[in-house]
């Protein structure tokens, strides 16, 4: 049985370069790229979490253009990808919606460059998802990472993606694509 | 022994939506995202192939800002990622440079949604790269795909990336990240 998997991109509370808790802006290409990757890996919904009404409206306008405006006729594949995108005020709102649809709260996993007591490998997490019948929410931070206290409330931390060598600064768009492929892609290996 | 692997993004000759051979524009975020992914997977060089001088100059300005301008001090990680990016007039120029550095011509692979006589799986291609001592060039098209005749000159076509289901419209940034992870990532499975 295929797990119901949700994705979310968190714009608040996250750190800036100096360690202050801030709110980052929504990036147009995050919406497009992560929606296309999410749709390819059959994600139920992709949430963008942002507390500011102006940013929610901006994201709403982008979605509307590709869903109902000229974009929808120009590129039907894009329309389909963006149909799974939803904007929420807070992470709690997204979790509440998933819980209500699925009848149980999602198991939440995020990524971090550091190792925690609840760090899991991709193999472990993929196997758990294949067997469990809970919904899953894979959460991505923006800026310089998710605020510490919120971070500690998650069920799992996925281990950092290592390439070859020790440079490890993927964009969130690239990291999300790789993680979707590791967790949900065909077994190509 | 680790293979010397090169990446290239081809802006000409590619098709547009109607099947005409065109030249696409260089996208700022392709440079950043694919450079960061390439550096993470220890790619030797990432080439952007574009025949127009104005586009070459634009890309050169972006690189220069992050290599020598304010960007270089603001974000040293980005400077390091962009240090592997080079702009070339034609694919032949990139191939000639690789051949001259490595002492032999690269084996060229690209991706396509269709299956060809020389289509390989990721597993086959990864194993070959682990054993061979040739340089490899993994090439990505832009627009609606690489022009047919050029396409037939490549050594291998990598099979399409399938997620779950039959929607398959990844951005080139996401596809490049996933392919790098499949070909060169740590064995996480």
Short mmCIF file of C-alpha atoms in Angstrom, two decimals:
data_model
loop_
_atom_site.label_atom_id
_atom_site.label_comp_id
_atom_site.label_asym_id
_atom_site.label_seq_id
_atom_site.Cartn_x
_atom_site.Cartn_y
_atom_site.Cartn_z
CA UNK A 1 0.00 0.00 0.00
CA UNK A 2 1.36 3.39 -0.98
CA UNK A 3 1.78 5.83 1.90
CA UNK A 4 0.06 9.17 1.82
CA UNK A 5 2.97 11.59 1.83
CA UNK A 6 2.76 15.37 2.21
CA UNK A 7 5.49 17.97 1.76
CA UNK A 8 5.83 21.40 3.32
CA UNK A 9 8.22 24.31 2.91
CA UNK A 10 8.52 26.37 6.10
CA UNK A 11 9.14 30.12 5.90
CA UNK A 12 8.74 30.83 9.62
CA UNK A 13 10.21 30.31 12.24
CA UNK A 14 13.65 29.93 10.65
CA UNK A 15 17.09 31.41 11.30
CA UNK A 16 18.96 33.98 9.27
CA UNK A 17 22.71 33.92 8.76
CA UNK A 18 23.29 35.57 12.18
CA UNK A 19 21.05 33.19 14.12
CA UNK A 20 18.04 35.51 14.56
CA UNK A 21 14.58 33.99 14.11
CA UNK A 22 13.08 35.47 10.96
CA UNK A 23 10.53 34.91 8.19
CA UNK A 24 11.85 34.24 4.68
CA UNK A 25 10.07 35.22 1.45
CA UNK A 26 8.29 32.79 -0.81
CA UNK A 27 10.33 32.10 -3.98
CA UNK A 28 8.45 31.68 -7.27
CA UNK A 29 10.76 28.94 -8.50
CA UNK A 30 10.41 26.95 -5.26
CA UNK A 31 6.69 26.74 -5.99
CA UNK A 32 7.22 25.55 -9.58
CA UNK A 33 10.16 23.21 -9.06
CA UNK A 34 9.01 21.57 -5.83
CA UNK A 35 5.44 21.22 -7.16
CA UNK A 36 6.72 19.48 -10.32
CA UNK A 37 8.94 17.14 -8.27
CA UNK A 38 6.12 16.51 -5.79
CA UNK A 39 3.62 15.70 -8.50
CA UNK A 40 6.15 13.36 -10.17
CA UNK A 41 6.50 11.41 -6.90
CA UNK A 42 2.74 11.44 -6.22
CA UNK A 43 2.75 13.68 -3.15
CA UNK A 44 -0.78 14.39 -1.82
CA UNK A 45 -0.25 18.08 -1.12
CA UNK A 46 2.64 20.52 -1.04
CA UNK A 47 2.20 23.24 1.60
CA UNK A 48 3.92 26.59 1.65
CA UNK A 49 3.83 27.87 5.23
CA UNK A 50 3.98 31.64 5.57
CA UNK A 51 2.40 33.88 8.24
CA UNK A 52 2.24 37.12 6.20
CA UNK A 53 -0.94 37.87 4.31
CA UNK A 54 0.85 39.77 1.51
CA UNK A 55 3.08 36.77 0.80
CA UNK A 56 0.11 34.41 0.90
CA UNK A 57 -1.64 36.65 -1.64
CA UNK A 58 1.43 36.73 -3.90
CA UNK A 59 1.69 32.93 -3.86
CA UNK A 60 -2.07 32.75 -4.46
CA UNK A 61 -1.72 34.97 -7.54
CA UNK A 62 1.03 32.76 -8.98
CA UNK A 63 -1.07 29.64 -8.40
CA UNK A 64 -4.14 31.28 -9.89
CA UNK A 65 -2.29 32.30 -13.08
CA UNK A 66 -1.21 28.70 -13.73
CA UNK A 67 -4.49 27.18 -12.59
CA UNK A 68 -7.07 29.51 -14.14
CA UNK A 69 -5.19 32.20 -16.11
CA UNK A 70 -3.30 32.03 -19.41
CA UNK A 71 -0.76 29.66 -17.84
CA UNK A 72 -3.40 26.95 -17.51
CA UNK A 73 -3.95 26.73 -21.27
CA UNK A 74 -0.31 27.41 -22.16
CA UNK A 75 1.01 24.53 -20.05
CA UNK A 76 -1.40 21.87 -18.82
CA UNK A 77 1.40 19.89 -17.13
CA UNK A 78 2.25 22.90 -15.00
CA UNK A 79 -1.42 23.35 -14.11
CA UNK A 80 -1.51 19.77 -12.90
CA UNK A 81 1.69 20.17 -10.83
CA UNK A 82 0.48 23.38 -9.14
CA UNK A 83 -2.91 21.86 -8.34
CA UNK A 84 -1.37 20.15 -5.28
CA UNK A 85 0.05 23.40 -3.81
CA UNK A 86 -1.66 24.97 -0.79
CA UNK A 87 -0.74 27.99 1.32
CA UNK A 88 -1.08 27.85 5.12
CA UNK A 89 -0.52 30.35 7.93
CA UNK A 90 1.29 27.97 10.25
CA UNK A 91 2.67 24.45 10.33
CA UNK A 92 -0.06 23.59 12.86
CA UNK A 93 -2.70 24.49 10.25
CA UNK A 94 -1.16 22.09 7.73
CA UNK A 95 -0.89 19.32 10.33
CA UNK A 96 -4.52 19.88 11.35
CA UNK A 97 -5.67 19.57 7.73
CA UNK A 98 -3.70 16.35 7.17
CA UNK A 99 -5.02 14.90 10.47
CA UNK A 100 -8.58 15.73 9.51
CA UNK A 101 -8.28 14.20 5.99
CA UNK A 102 -6.39 11.08 7.10
CA UNK A 103 -8.01 10.46 10.47
CA UNK A 104 -4.64 10.54 12.21
CA UNK A 105 -1.80 12.98 12.73
CA UNK A 106 1.13 12.75 10.28
CA UNK A 107 4.57 11.52 11.27
CA UNK A 108 6.82 14.51 10.67
CA UNK A 109 10.36 14.30 9.33
CA UNK A 110 12.74 17.07 8.38
CA UNK A 111 16.37 17.35 7.36
CA UNK A 112 19.34 18.84 9.15
CA UNK A 113 23.07 19.05 8.60
CA UNK A 114 23.65 17.89 12.22
CA UNK A 115 22.92 14.47 13.77
CA UNK A 116 20.19 14.14 16.45
CA UNK A 117 19.03 11.23 18.67
CA UNK A 118 16.11 10.76 16.24
CA UNK A 119 18.18 10.97 13.04
CA UNK A 120 17.23 8.21 10.58
CA UNK A 121 18.82 6.99 7.38
CA UNK A 122 16.90 7.17 4.08
CA UNK A 123 16.78 3.40 3.99
CA UNK A 124 15.18 3.17 7.45
CA UNK A 125 12.65 5.87 6.70
CA UNK A 126 11.75 4.44 3.28
CA UNK A 127 11.17 1.00 4.80
CA UNK A 128 9.03 2.45 7.58
CA UNK A 129 6.92 4.40 5.07
CA UNK A 130 6.44 1.29 2.95
CA UNK A 131 5.05 -0.63 5.92
CA UNK A 132 3.18 1.95 8.04
CA UNK A 133 -0.32 3.17 7.38
CA UNK A 134 0.19 6.66 8.85
CA UNK A 135 0.36 9.79 6.76
CA UNK A 136 3.82 11.33 6.52
CA UNK A 137 4.83 14.98 6.33
CA UNK A 138 8.32 15.75 5.03
CA UNK A 139 9.22 19.29 5.97
CA UNK A 140 11.88 21.54 4.48
CA UNK A 141 13.25 24.62 6.20
CA UNK A 142 14.34 27.80 4.43
CA UNK A 143 16.94 30.43 5.35
CA UNK A 144 19.60 29.05 7.73
CA UNK A 145 17.39 26.27 9.16
CA UNK A 146 14.30 25.69 11.31
CA UNK A 147 14.06 27.23 14.81
CA UNK A 148 15.52 24.90 17.46
CA UNK A 149 12.48 24.32 19.69
CA UNK A 150 10.15 23.51 16.79
CA UNK A 151 12.89 21.25 15.40
CA UNK A 152 12.79 19.17 18.59
CA UNK A 153 9.07 18.48 18.19
CA UNK A 154 9.51 16.42 15.00
CA UNK A 155 9.45 12.62 14.92
CA UNK A 156 12.45 12.12 12.67
CA UNK A 157 15.42 13.98 11.27
CA UNK A 158 16.64 12.67 7.92
CA UNK A 159 20.42 12.41 7.73
CA UNK A 160 22.24 14.99 5.60
CA UNK A 161 22.61 14.20 1.88
CA UNK A 162 26.28 13.62 1.16
CA UNK A 163 27.57 13.65 -2.40
CA UNK A 164 31.24 12.98 -3.04
CA UNK A 165 33.54 14.97 -0.74
CA UNK A 166 32.47 17.32 2.01
CA UNK A 167 30.92 20.23 0.14
CA UNK A 168 27.20 20.02 0.93
CA UNK A 169 25.18 23.09 -0.03
CA UNK A 170 22.28 21.95 -2.16
CA UNK A 171 19.40 24.30 -2.93
CA UNK A 172 16.13 23.37 -1.24
CA UNK A 173 14.79 22.58 -4.74
CA UNK A 174 17.62 20.10 -5.38
CA UNK A 175 17.46 18.61 -1.87
CA UNK A 176 13.69 18.08 -2.12
CA UNK A 177 14.10 16.34 -5.50
CA UNK A 178 16.81 14.00 -4.21
CA UNK A 179 14.90 13.17 -1.02
CA UNK A 180 11.71 12.40 -2.96
CA UNK A 181 13.70 10.10 -5.23
CA UNK A 182 15.35 8.31 -2.31
CA UNK A 183 12.12 7.87 -0.36
CA UNK A 184 9.61 7.25 -3.14
CA UNK A 185 11.45 6.63 -6.43
CA UNK A 186 11.48 3.35 -8.33
CA UNK A 187 14.18 0.94 -7.15
CA UNK A 188 16.72 1.70 -9.85
CA UNK A 189 19.76 0.32 -8.01
CA UNK B 1 39.15 5.25 -8.60
CA UNK B 2 36.68 8.10 -8.91
CA UNK B 3 35.67 8.98 -12.46
CA UNK B 4 36.18 12.45 -13.79
CA UNK B 5 32.64 13.55 -14.52
CA UNK B 6 31.60 16.72 -16.35
CA UNK B 7 28.14 18.21 -16.73
CA UNK B 8 26.76 20.46 -19.46
CA UNK B 9 23.53 22.33 -20.05
CA UNK B 10 22.79 22.76 -23.72
CA UNK B 11 20.92 25.87 -24.96
CA UNK B 12 21.33 25.16 -28.69
CA UNK B 13 20.30 23.23 -30.79
CA UNK B 14 17.09 22.36 -28.93
CA UNK B 15 13.40 22.24 -29.87
CA UNK B 16 10.65 24.61 -28.85
CA UNK B 17 7.11 23.50 -28.11
CA UNK B 18 6.23 23.41 -31.85
CA UNK B 19 9.28 21.35 -32.88
CA UNK B 20 11.37 24.19 -34.38
CA UNK B 21 15.10 24.22 -33.63
CA UNK B 22 15.79 27.21 -31.39
CA UNK B 23 18.20 28.64 -28.82
CA UNK B 24 16.93 28.98 -25.23
CA UNK B 25 18.04 31.65 -22.77
CA UNK B 26 20.38 31.02 -19.86
CA UNK B 27 18.48 30.97 -16.54
CA UNK B 28 20.15 32.50 -13.49
CA UNK B 29 18.81 29.85 -11.13
CA UNK B 30 20.02 27.02 -13.37
CA UNK B 31 23.54 28.35 -12.89
CA UNK B 32 23.19 28.53 -9.10
CA UNK B 33 21.24 25.32 -8.48
CA UNK B 34 23.09 23.06 -10.88
CA UNK B 35 26.47 24.46 -9.76
CA UNK B 36 25.62 23.76 -6.11
CA UNK B 37 24.46 20.23 -6.94
CA UNK B 38 27.50 19.65 -9.18
CA UNK B 39 29.94 20.84 -6.54
CA UNK B 40 28.24 18.62 -3.93
CA UNK B 41 28.77 15.57 -6.18
CA UNK B 42 32.34 16.59 -7.06
CA UNK B 43 31.80 17.32 -10.75
CA UNK B 44 34.97 18.59 -12.49
CA UNK B 45 33.30 21.34 -14.52
CA UNK B 46 29.77 22.45 -15.33
CA UNK B 47 29.46 23.91 -18.84
CA UNK B 48 26.72 26.21 -20.06
CA UNK B 49 26.64 25.96 -23.85
CA UNK B 50 25.25 29.02 -25.61
CA UNK B 51 26.17 30.45 -29.04
CA UNK B 52 25.11 34.07 -28.40
CA UNK B 53 27.71 36.52 -27.17
CA UNK B 54 25.18 38.62 -25.21
CA UNK B 55 24.05 35.57 -23.24
CA UNK B 56 27.64 34.50 -22.64
CA UNK B 57 28.37 37.98 -21.28
CA UNK B 58 25.29 37.90 -19.01
CA UNK B 59 26.32 34.54 -17.58
CA UNK B 60 29.87 35.85 -17.21
CA UNK B 61 28.59 38.85 -15.21
CA UNK B 62 26.65 36.58 -12.85
CA UNK B 63 29.70 34.37 -12.32
CA UNK B 64 31.93 37.37 -11.80
CA UNK B 65 29.64 38.87 -9.12
CA UNK B 66 29.77 35.67 -7.06
CA UNK B 67 33.45 35.01 -7.75
CA UNK B 68 35.00 38.46 -7.40
CA UNK B 69 32.18 40.92 -6.50
CA UNK B 70 30.26 41.41 -3.26
CA UNK B 71 28.76 37.92 -3.60
CA UNK B 72 32.17 36.32 -3.07
CA UNK B 73 32.52 37.77 0.44
CA UNK B 74 28.80 37.48 1.27
CA UNK B 75 28.66 33.75 0.52
CA UNK B 76 31.91 31.80 0.23
CA UNK B 77 30.04 28.51 -0.35
CA UNK B 78 28.37 29.98 -3.43
CA UNK B 79 31.73 31.26 -4.66
CA UNK B 80 33.09 27.74 -4.40
CA UNK B 81 30.11 26.23 -6.25
CA UNK B 82 30.29 28.74 -9.10
CA UNK B 83 34.04 28.26 -9.51
CA UNK B 84 33.36 25.10 -11.56
CA UNK B 85 31.06 26.85 -14.06
CA UNK B 86 32.35 27.62 -17.57
CA UNK B 87 30.61 29.10 -20.61
CA UNK B 88 31.23 27.63 -24.08
CA UNK B 89 30.09 28.50 -27.58
CA UNK B 90 29.34 24.96 -28.69
CA UNK B 91 29.22 21.44 -27.30
CA UNK B 92 32.24 20.64 -29.48
CA UNK B 93 34.24 23.31 -27.60
CA UNK B 94 33.42 21.70 -24.25
CA UNK B 95 34.27 18.23 -25.58
CA UNK B 96 37.57 19.53 -26.98
CA UNK B 97 38.51 21.04 -23.61
CA UNK B 98 37.70 17.81 -21.73
CA UNK B 99 39.63 15.74 -24.28
CA UNK B 100 42.63 18.02 -23.97
CA UNK B 101 42.62 17.95 -20.12
CA UNK B 102 41.97 14.19 -19.80
CA UNK B 103 43.94 12.91 -22.80
CA UNK B 104 40.87 11.18 -24.22
CA UNK B 105 37.40 12.14 -25.40
CA UNK B 106 34.56 11.92 -22.87
CA UNK B 107 31.82 9.32 -23.06
CA UNK B 108 28.66 11.38 -23.51
CA UNK B 109 25.29 10.54 -21.95
CA UNK B 110 22.07 12.48 -21.97
CA UNK B 111 18.49 11.90 -20.89
CA UNK B 112 15.32 11.49 -22.91
CA UNK B 113 11.72 10.63 -22.24
CA UNK B 114 11.81 8.04 -25.07
CA UNK B 115 13.76 4.76 -25.23
CA UNK B 116 16.60 4.34 -27.76
CA UNK B 117 18.82 1.36 -28.76
CA UNK B 118 21.56 2.86 -26.55
CA UNK B 119 19.32 3.61 -23.54
CA UNK B 120 20.97 2.50 -20.28
CA UNK B 121 19.67 2.14 -16.74
CA UNK B 122 21.17 4.22 -13.92
CA UNK B 123 22.55 1.04 -12.39
CA UNK B 124 24.38 0.06 -15.60
CA UNK B 125 25.80 3.52 -16.12
CA UNK B 126 26.88 3.91 -12.48
CA UNK B 127 28.69 0.57 -12.60
CA UNK B 128 30.41 1.46 -15.86
CA UNK B 129 31.56 4.80 -14.46
CA UNK B 130 32.91 3.11 -11.33
CA UNK B 131 35.06 0.78 -13.43
CA UNK B 132 36.10 2.80 -16.48
CA UNK B 133 38.92 5.28 -16.60
CA UNK B 134 37.38 7.52 -19.27
CA UNK B 135 36.04 10.97 -18.54
CA UNK B 136 32.24 11.23 -18.69
CA UNK B 137 30.06 14.11 -19.84
CA UNK B 138 26.43 14.12 -18.69
CA UNK B 139 24.48 16.48 -20.86
CA UNK B 140 21.11 18.11 -20.17
CA UNK B 141 18.92 19.66 -22.83
CA UNK B 142 16.70 22.70 -22.35
CA UNK B 143 13.44 23.74 -24.02
CA UNK B 144 11.59 20.76 -25.51
CA UNK B 145 14.68 18.55 -25.91
CA UNK B 146 17.92 18.26 -27.89
CA UNK B 147 17.88 18.31 -31.72
CA UNK B 148 17.50 14.79 -33.15
CA UNK B 149 20.69 14.47 -35.19
CA UNK B 150 22.95 15.66 -32.38
CA UNK B 151 21.04 13.32 -30.04
CA UNK B 152 22.04 10.35 -32.20
CA UNK B 153 25.73 11.14 -31.81
CA UNK B 154 25.79 10.44 -28.05
CA UNK B 155 27.11 7.22 -26.52
CA UNK B 156 24.28 6.66 -24.05
CA UNK B 157 20.78 7.82 -23.27
CA UNK B 158 19.84 7.56 -19.59
CA UNK B 159 16.36 6.15 -19.06
CA UNK B 160 13.65 8.58 -17.94
CA UNK B 161 13.31 9.21 -14.20
CA UNK B 162 10.03 7.75 -13.04
CA UNK B 163 8.55 8.72 -9.69
CA UNK B 164 5.28 7.16 -8.59
CA UNK B 165 2.61 7.23 -11.31
CA UNK B 166 3.01 8.52 -14.86
CA UNK B 167 3.36 12.27 -14.36
CA UNK B 168 6.98 13.04 -15.23
CA UNK B 169 7.77 16.74 -15.68
CA UNK B 170 10.75 17.53 -13.49
CA UNK B 171 12.61 20.81 -13.89
CA UNK B 172 16.13 20.44 -15.30
CA UNK B 173 17.40 21.57 -11.87
CA UNK B 174 15.54 18.74 -10.13
CA UNK B 175 16.42 16.16 -12.81
CA UNK B 176 20.12 17.07 -12.62
CA UNK B 177 20.08 16.73 -8.82
CA UNK B 178 18.40 13.31 -8.92
CA UNK B 179 20.69 12.02 -11.68
CA UNK B 180 23.81 13.17 -9.81
CA UNK B 181 22.56 11.40 -6.70
CA UNK B 182 21.80 8.18 -8.59
CA UNK B 183 25.12 8.13 -10.44
CA UNK B 184 27.51 9.50 -7.82
CA UNK B 185 25.76 9.62 -4.42
CA UNK B 186 26.70 7.52 -1.42
CA UNK B 187 25.06 4.08 -1.39
CA UNK B 188 22.21 4.93 0.99
CA UNK B 189 19.92 1.99 0.03
#
